[in-house]
Amino acid sequence: MRILMIGAGGVGDAAARIAVERDFFEQWVVADYDLGRARATVDAAKARRAGEGRFVAAQVDASDEAAVAALAREHGSTHVFNAVDPRFVMPIFRGALAAGAGYLDMAMSLSRRHPDEPYAKVGVKLGDEQFAMASRWEESGQLALLGMGVEPGLSDVFARYASDHLFSSIDELGTRDGANLAVYDEDGNETFAPGFSMWTIIEECLNPPVVWEKAKATAGGGVEAGFFTLPAFSEPEVFEFPEGIGPVECVHVEHEEVLLMPRWLDAERVTFKYGLGDELITILRTLHTLGLDATDPVRVKGVEVSPRDVVAAVLPDPATIGPRMKGKTCAGVFVTGTGKDGQPRQTYLFHVSDNEETMAEYGAQCVVWQTAVNPVVALELLATGAWSGRGVLGPEAFDAQPFLDLLAAPKPQGYGSPWGLEDR
């Protein structure tokens, strides 16, 4: 396997540091718009393993599908790993297809809703543009694996595991994400700094969140199935997270799991809720009120600039805040329904990442590390043939057991990152 990874930000850098410990690939090209940043990631990976020579730095414009295809061909890349924000999904996706390479990402193509549509109407959903090209990927014989980070990604693997091994019927697949993370300034005072791309956080949290329901009552008294949207930050609930994180208020957020899980798994309802916290919700609402969440450029003193890009640029780079961060983050799926024994069952399948541990072992803060480890595991399964397929697929399309076994197995056989299961 020869991998072209596009993006040397926090997640891409962490992925390289994780991957260098594994032997399943022949070459790993780290490509970024900033060649210096790509070289820094390559140097960091090489420093972790004596004699390492598989990592190469390159420059690429992720918005240029022809450039992506050309770089993949230049290096004979068998797989393109998209590690940049979702604005660039489609050019990288198309570039990989043009190069005859497989593809993997952690976030899908963006949604769009016409401003004149009723609020409950979904419009163009996350991933629709990619799934519209499924036949072309099938004809190419290649696999495009979508949403293979932590959420989406590991949460989808958990859902498949629950469907296969724990439940005979499922009422709800409810992805629930929460943390007790705090970031401190140089004086030791708690400060605001998002643990992930602020551009992506704005996109996910201010878009209308999507919910799937197999049987939703309509205003006219009928029943319909499918996707519908809710207002941002809807239906808050306090969810108890494990391993000392404790209760966190979670709200609906637009996310890929809701668009992926119903394609392969049978459930009455699919939801995603995230523990944003009052401070972040207030900030997001203020940004929206001021128009600072907008992506269309505005002219400022003769310069065209996107308001959202400015917001992201003035905040700390998530890759740099690890030394000032404390706490844990948890990703998982709360599944309710009927167990294999015919009795009611409620089970939370989860994975916890501790910032102190990821910083000590990888020099990566826990949120980006937890996101980065899962695509590396998936690439290894594809390299060994434990996972295989063609077309455009999500993590739910594959047997969950090999993934969870490899993730949890002690090093060097696996990745040494156990997952948990709680019946409630």
PDB file of N, CA and C in Angstrom, residues 282-338:
ATOM      1  N   THR A 282     -22.909  29.867  23.111  1.00  0.00           N
ATOM      2  CA  THR A 282     -23.058  31.329  23.104  1.00  0.00           C
ATOM      3  C   THR A 282     -22.166  31.958  22.047  1.00  0.00           C
ATOM      4  N   ILE A 283     -20.931  31.482  21.945  1.00  0.00           N
ATOM      5  CA  ILE A 283     -19.999  32.010  20.937  1.00  0.00           C
ATOM      6  C   ILE A 283     -20.532  31.748  19.537  1.00  0.00           C
ATOM      7  N   LEU A 284     -21.012  30.548  19.283  1.00  0.00           N
ATOM      8  CA  LEU A 284     -21.525  30.212  17.952  1.00  0.00           C
ATOM      9  C   LEU A 284     -22.742  31.054  17.584  1.00  0.00           C
ATOM     10  N   ARG A 285     -23.632  31.253  18.540  1.00  0.00           N
ATOM     11  CA  ARG A 285     -24.812  32.085  18.267  1.00  0.00           C
ATOM     12  C   ARG A 285     -24.409  33.526  17.981  1.00  0.00           C
ATOM     13  N   THR A 286     -23.409  34.011  18.697  1.00  0.00           N
ATOM     14  CA  THR A 286     -22.936  35.383  18.472  1.00  0.00           C
ATOM     15  C   THR A 286     -22.290  35.513  17.103  1.00  0.00           C
ATOM     16  N   LEU A 287     -21.471  34.538  16.734  1.00  0.00           N
ATOM     17  CA  LEU A 287     -20.847  34.564  15.413  1.00  0.00           C
ATOM     18  C   LEU A 287     -21.908  34.599  14.318  1.00  0.00           C
ATOM     19  N   HIS A 288     -22.968  33.811  14.493  1.00  0.00           N
ATOM     20  CA  HIS A 288     -24.039  33.777  13.491  1.00  0.00           C
ATOM     21  C   HIS A 288     -24.769  35.115  13.431  1.00  0.00           C
ATOM     22  N   THR A 289     -25.056  35.688  14.606  1.00  0.00           N
ATOM     23  CA  THR A 289     -25.751  36.976  14.653  1.00  0.00           C
ATOM     24  C   THR A 289     -24.943  38.057  13.940  1.00  0.00           C
ATOM     25  N   LEU A 290     -23.628  38.026  14.097  1.00  0.00           N
ATOM     26  CA  LEU A 290     -22.750  39.034  13.497  1.00  0.00           C
ATOM     27  C   LEU A 290     -22.379  38.716  12.051  1.00  0.00           C
ATOM     28  N   GLY A 291     -22.799  37.560  11.562  1.00  0.00           N
ATOM     29  CA  GLY A 291     -22.447  37.177  10.193  1.00  0.00           C
ATOM     30  C   GLY A 291     -21.032  36.666  10.054  1.00  0.00           C
ATOM     31  N   LEU A 292     -20.378  36.356  11.170  1.00  0.00           N
ATOM     32  CA  LEU A 292     -18.989  35.914  11.118  1.00  0.00           C
ATOM     33  C   LEU A 292     -18.863  34.418  10.845  1.00  0.00           C
ATOM     34  N   ASP A 293     -19.984  33.733  10.685  1.00  0.00           N
ATOM     35  CA  ASP A 293     -19.951  32.332  10.273  1.00  0.00           C
ATOM     36  C   ASP A 293     -20.009  32.185   8.763  1.00  0.00           C
ATOM     37  N   ALA A 294     -20.166  33.288   8.042  1.00  0.00           N
ATOM     38  CA  ALA A 294     -20.319  33.248   6.589  1.00  0.00           C
ATOM     39  C   ALA A 294     -19.029  32.795   5.908  1.00  0.00           C
ATOM     40  N   THR A 295     -19.182  32.086   4.782  1.00  0.00           N
ATOM     41  CA  THR A 295     -18.015  31.623   4.030  1.00  0.00           C
ATOM     42  C   THR A 295     -17.771  32.453   2.777  1.00  0.00           C
ATOM     43  N   ASP A 296     -18.794  33.182   2.298  1.00  0.00           N
ATOM     44  CA  ASP A 296     -18.597  34.020   1.111  1.00  0.00           C
ATOM     45  C   ASP A 296     -17.694  35.201   1.467  1.00  0.00           C
ATOM     46  N   PRO A 297     -16.698  35.493   0.626  1.00  0.00           N
ATOM     47  CA  PRO A 297     -15.760  36.584   0.923  1.00  0.00           C
ATOM     48  C   PRO A 297     -16.452  37.948   0.967  1.00  0.00           C
ATOM     49  N   VAL A 298     -15.952  38.810   1.819  1.00  0.00           N
ATOM     50  CA  VAL A 298     -16.356  40.209   1.859  1.00  0.00           C
ATOM     51  C   VAL A 298     -15.101  41.055   1.655  1.00  0.00           C
ATOM     52  N   ARG A 299     -15.299  42.276   1.160  1.00  0.00           N
ATOM     53  CA  ARG A 299     -14.150  43.138   0.901  1.00  0.00           C
ATOM     54  C   ARG A 299     -13.849  43.980   2.141  1.00  0.00           C
ATOM     55  N   VAL A 300     -12.628  43.897   2.628  1.00  0.00           N
ATOM     56  CA  VAL A 300     -12.176  44.662   3.783  1.00  0.00           C
ATOM     57  C   VAL A 300     -10.905  45.407   3.393  1.00  0.00           C
ATOM     58  N   LYS A 301     -11.009  46.731   3.278  1.00  0.00           N
ATOM     59  CA  LYS A 301      -9.862  47.572   2.907  1.00  0.00           C
ATOM     60  C   LYS A 301      -9.172  47.057   1.649  1.00  0.00           C
ATOM     61  N   GLY A 302      -9.990  46.695   0.662  1.00  0.00           N
ATOM     62  CA  GLY A 302      -9.472  46.270  -0.631  1.00  0.00           C
ATOM     63  C   GLY A 302      -9.070  44.813  -0.718  1.00  0.00           C
ATOM     64  N   VAL A 303      -9.294  44.049   0.359  1.00  0.00           N
ATOM     65  CA  VAL A 303      -8.910  42.631   0.372  1.00  0.00           C
ATOM     66  C   VAL A 303     -10.161  41.772   0.509  1.00  0.00           C
ATOM     67  N   GLU A 304     -10.283  40.716  -0.305  1.00  0.00           N
ATOM     68  CA  GLU A 304     -11.392  39.776  -0.212  1.00  0.00           C
ATOM     69  C   GLU A 304     -11.064  38.731   0.851  1.00  0.00           C
ATOM     70  N   VAL A 305     -11.951  38.575   1.838  1.00  0.00           N
ATOM     71  CA  VAL A 305     -11.688  37.641   2.925  1.00  0.00           C
ATOM     72  C   VAL A 305     -12.986  37.017   3.410  1.00  0.00           C
ATOM     73  N   SER A 306     -12.935  35.730   3.728  1.00  0.00           N
ATOM     74  CA  SER A 306     -14.097  35.019   4.269  1.00  0.00           C
ATOM     75  C   SER A 306     -14.167  35.256   5.772  1.00  0.00           C
ATOM     76  N   PRO A 307     -15.317  35.734   6.298  1.00  0.00           N
ATOM     77  CA  PRO A 307     -15.425  35.954   7.742  1.00  0.00           C
ATOM     78  C   PRO A 307     -15.094  34.713   8.558  1.00  0.00           C
ATOM     79  N   ARG A 308     -15.547  33.550   8.107  1.00  0.00           N
ATOM     80  CA  ARG A 308     -15.267  32.338   8.882  1.00  0.00           C
ATOM     81  C   ARG A 308     -13.780  32.004   8.893  1.00  0.00           C
ATOM     82  N   ASP A 309     -13.104  32.257   7.789  1.00  0.00           N
ATOM     83  CA  ASP A 309     -11.664  32.017   7.753  1.00  0.00           C
ATOM     84  C   ASP A 309     -10.933  32.913   8.750  1.00  0.00           C
ATOM     85  N   VAL A 310     -11.423  34.147   8.906  1.00  0.00           N
ATOM     86  CA  VAL A 310     -10.809  35.065   9.863  1.00  0.00           C
ATOM     87  C   VAL A 310     -10.988  34.540  11.289  1.00  0.00           C
ATOM     88  N   VAL A 311     -12.202  34.101  11.616  1.00  0.00           N
ATOM     89  CA  VAL A 311     -12.458  33.557  12.959  1.00  0.00           C
ATOM     90  C   VAL A 311     -11.528  32.389  13.237  1.00  0.00           C
ATOM     91  N   ALA A 312     -11.404  31.466  12.274  1.00  0.00           N
ATOM     92  CA  ALA A 312     -10.535  30.302  12.464  1.00  0.00           C
ATOM     93  C   ALA A 312      -9.078  30.710  12.613  1.00  0.00           C
ATOM     94  N   ALA A 313      -8.669  31.745  11.870  1.00  0.00           N
ATOM     95  CA  ALA A 313      -7.260  32.156  11.877  1.00  0.00           C
ATOM     96  C   ALA A 313      -6.830  32.824  13.184  1.00  0.00           C
ATOM     97  N   VAL A 314      -7.763  33.518  13.853  1.00  0.00           N
ATOM     98  CA  VAL A 314      -7.369  34.247  15.067  1.00  0.00           C
ATOM     99  C   VAL A 314      -7.388  33.364  16.309  1.00  0.00           C
ATOM    100  N   LEU A 315      -7.977  32.171  16.200  1.00  0.00           N
ATOM    101  CA  LEU A 315      -7.983  31.247  17.328  1.00  0.00           C
ATOM    102  C   LEU A 315      -6.737  30.368  17.301  1.00  0.00           C
ATOM    103  N   PRO A 316      -6.339  29.810  18.442  1.00  0.00           N
ATOM    104  CA  PRO A 316      -5.154  28.946  18.460  1.00  0.00           C
ATOM    105  C   PRO A 316      -5.334  27.732  17.562  1.00  0.00           C
ATOM    106  N   ASP A 317      -4.253  27.313  16.907  1.00  0.00           N
ATOM    107  CA  ASP A 317      -4.254  26.092  16.118  1.00  0.00           C
ATOM    108  C   ASP A 317      -4.516  24.917  17.064  1.00  0.00           C
ATOM    109  N   PRO A 318      -5.562  24.093  16.799  1.00  0.00           N
ATOM    110  CA  PRO A 318      -5.853  22.972  17.705  1.00  0.00           C
ATOM    111  C   PRO A 318      -4.667  22.036  17.927  1.00  0.00           C
ATOM    112  N   ALA A 319      -3.753  21.984  16.951  1.00  0.00           N
ATOM    113  CA  ALA A 319      -2.595  21.104  17.089  1.00  0.00           C
ATOM    114  C   ALA A 319      -1.609  21.602  18.138  1.00  0.00           C
ATOM    115  N   THR A 320      -1.721  22.881  18.526  1.00  0.00           N
ATOM    116  CA  THR A 320      -0.717  23.472  19.423  1.00  0.00           C
ATOM    117  C   THR A 320      -1.172  23.570  20.874  1.00  0.00           C
ATOM    118  N   ILE A 321      -2.432  23.244  21.162  1.00  0.00           N
ATOM    119  CA  ILE A 321      -2.938  23.507  22.510  1.00  0.00           C
ATOM    120  C   ILE A 321      -2.771  22.334  23.467  1.00  0.00           C
ATOM    121  N   GLY A 322      -2.268  21.222  22.972  1.00  0.00           N
ATOM    122  CA  GLY A 322      -2.131  20.036  23.797  1.00  0.00           C
ATOM    123  C   GLY A 322      -1.410  20.253  25.120  1.00  0.00           C
ATOM    124  N   PRO A 323      -0.267  20.953  25.125  1.00  0.00           N
ATOM    125  CA  PRO A 323       0.446  21.143  26.386  1.00  0.00           C
ATOM    126  C   PRO A 323      -0.346  21.950  27.418  1.00  0.00           C
ATOM    127  N   ARG A 324      -1.357  22.698  26.973  1.00  0.00           N
ATOM    128  CA  ARG A 324      -2.145  23.529  27.900  1.00  0.00           C
ATOM    129  C   ARG A 324      -3.527  22.935  28.160  1.00  0.00           C
ATOM    130  N   MET A 325      -3.747  21.714  27.696  1.00  0.00           N
ATOM    131  CA  MET A 325      -5.052  21.080  27.824  1.00  0.00           C
ATOM    132  C   MET A 325      -5.011  19.985  28.883  1.00  0.00           C
ATOM    133  N   LYS A 326      -6.111  19.847  29.613  1.00  0.00           N
ATOM    134  CA  LYS A 326      -6.247  18.777  30.598  1.00  0.00           C
ATOM    135  C   LYS A 326      -7.627  18.129  30.448  1.00  0.00           C
ATOM    136  N   GLY A 327      -7.676  16.822  30.706  1.00  0.00           N
ATOM    137  CA  GLY A 327      -8.951  16.123  30.699  1.00  0.00           C
ATOM    138  C   GLY A 327      -9.024  15.017  29.671  1.00  0.00           C
ATOM    139  N   LYS A 328     -10.255  14.537  29.456  1.00  0.00           N
ATOM    140  CA  LYS A 328     -10.520  13.415  28.561  1.00  0.00           C
ATOM    141  C   LYS A 328     -11.666  13.749  27.615  1.00  0.00           C
ATOM    142  N   THR A 329     -11.676  13.074  26.479  1.00  0.00           N
ATOM    143  CA  THR A 329     -12.790  13.186  25.544  1.00  0.00           C
ATOM    144  C   THR A 329     -13.320  11.793  25.258  1.00  0.00           C
ATOM    145  N   CYS A 330     -14.635  11.692  25.071  1.00  0.00           N
ATOM    146  CA  CYS A 330     -15.284  10.392  24.871  1.00  0.00           C
ATOM    147  C   CYS A 330     -16.183  10.436  23.640  1.00  0.00           C
ATOM    148  N   ALA A 331     -16.046   9.424  22.798  1.00  0.00           N
ATOM    149  CA  ALA A 331     -16.906   9.259  21.635  1.00  0.00           C
ATOM    150  C   ALA A 331     -17.590   7.909  21.729  1.00  0.00           C
ATOM    151  N   GLY A 332     -18.860   7.862  21.385  1.00  0.00           N
ATOM    152  CA  GLY A 332     -19.534   6.579  21.466  1.00  0.00           C
ATOM    153  C   GLY A 332     -20.955   6.610  20.950  1.00  0.00           C
ATOM    154  N   VAL A 333     -21.609   5.456  21.018  1.00  0.00           N
ATOM    155  CA  VAL A 333     -22.984   5.300  20.548  1.00  0.00           C
ATOM    156  C   VAL A 333     -23.821   4.672  21.657  1.00  0.00           C
ATOM    157  N   PHE A 334     -24.929   5.332  21.989  1.00  0.00           N
ATOM    158  CA  PHE A 334     -25.877   4.792  22.961  1.00  0.00           C
ATOM    159  C   PHE A 334     -26.986   4.108  22.175  1.00  0.00           C
ATOM    160  N   VAL A 335     -27.076   2.797  22.338  1.00  0.00           N
ATOM    161  CA  VAL A 335     -28.002   1.995  21.556  1.00  0.00           C
ATOM    162  C   VAL A 335     -29.109   1.487  22.469  1.00  0.00           C
ATOM    163  N   THR A 336     -30.357   1.684  22.055  1.00  0.00           N
ATOM    164  CA  THR A 336     -31.501   1.177  22.809  1.00  0.00           C
ATOM    165  C   THR A 336     -32.331   0.269  21.911  1.00  0.00           C
ATOM    166  N   GLY A 337     -32.954  -0.724  22.533  1.00  0.00           N
ATOM    167  CA  GLY A 337     -33.793  -1.631  21.765  1.00  0.00           C
ATOM    168  C   GLY A 337     -33.970  -2.946  22.488  1.00  0.00           C
ATOM    169  N   THR A 338     -33.994  -4.018  21.722  1.00  0.00           N
ATOM    170  CA  THR A 338     -34.189  -5.363  22.261  1.00  0.00           C
ATOM    171  C   THR A 338     -32.920  -6.174  22.053  1.00  0.00           C
TER     172      THR A 338
END
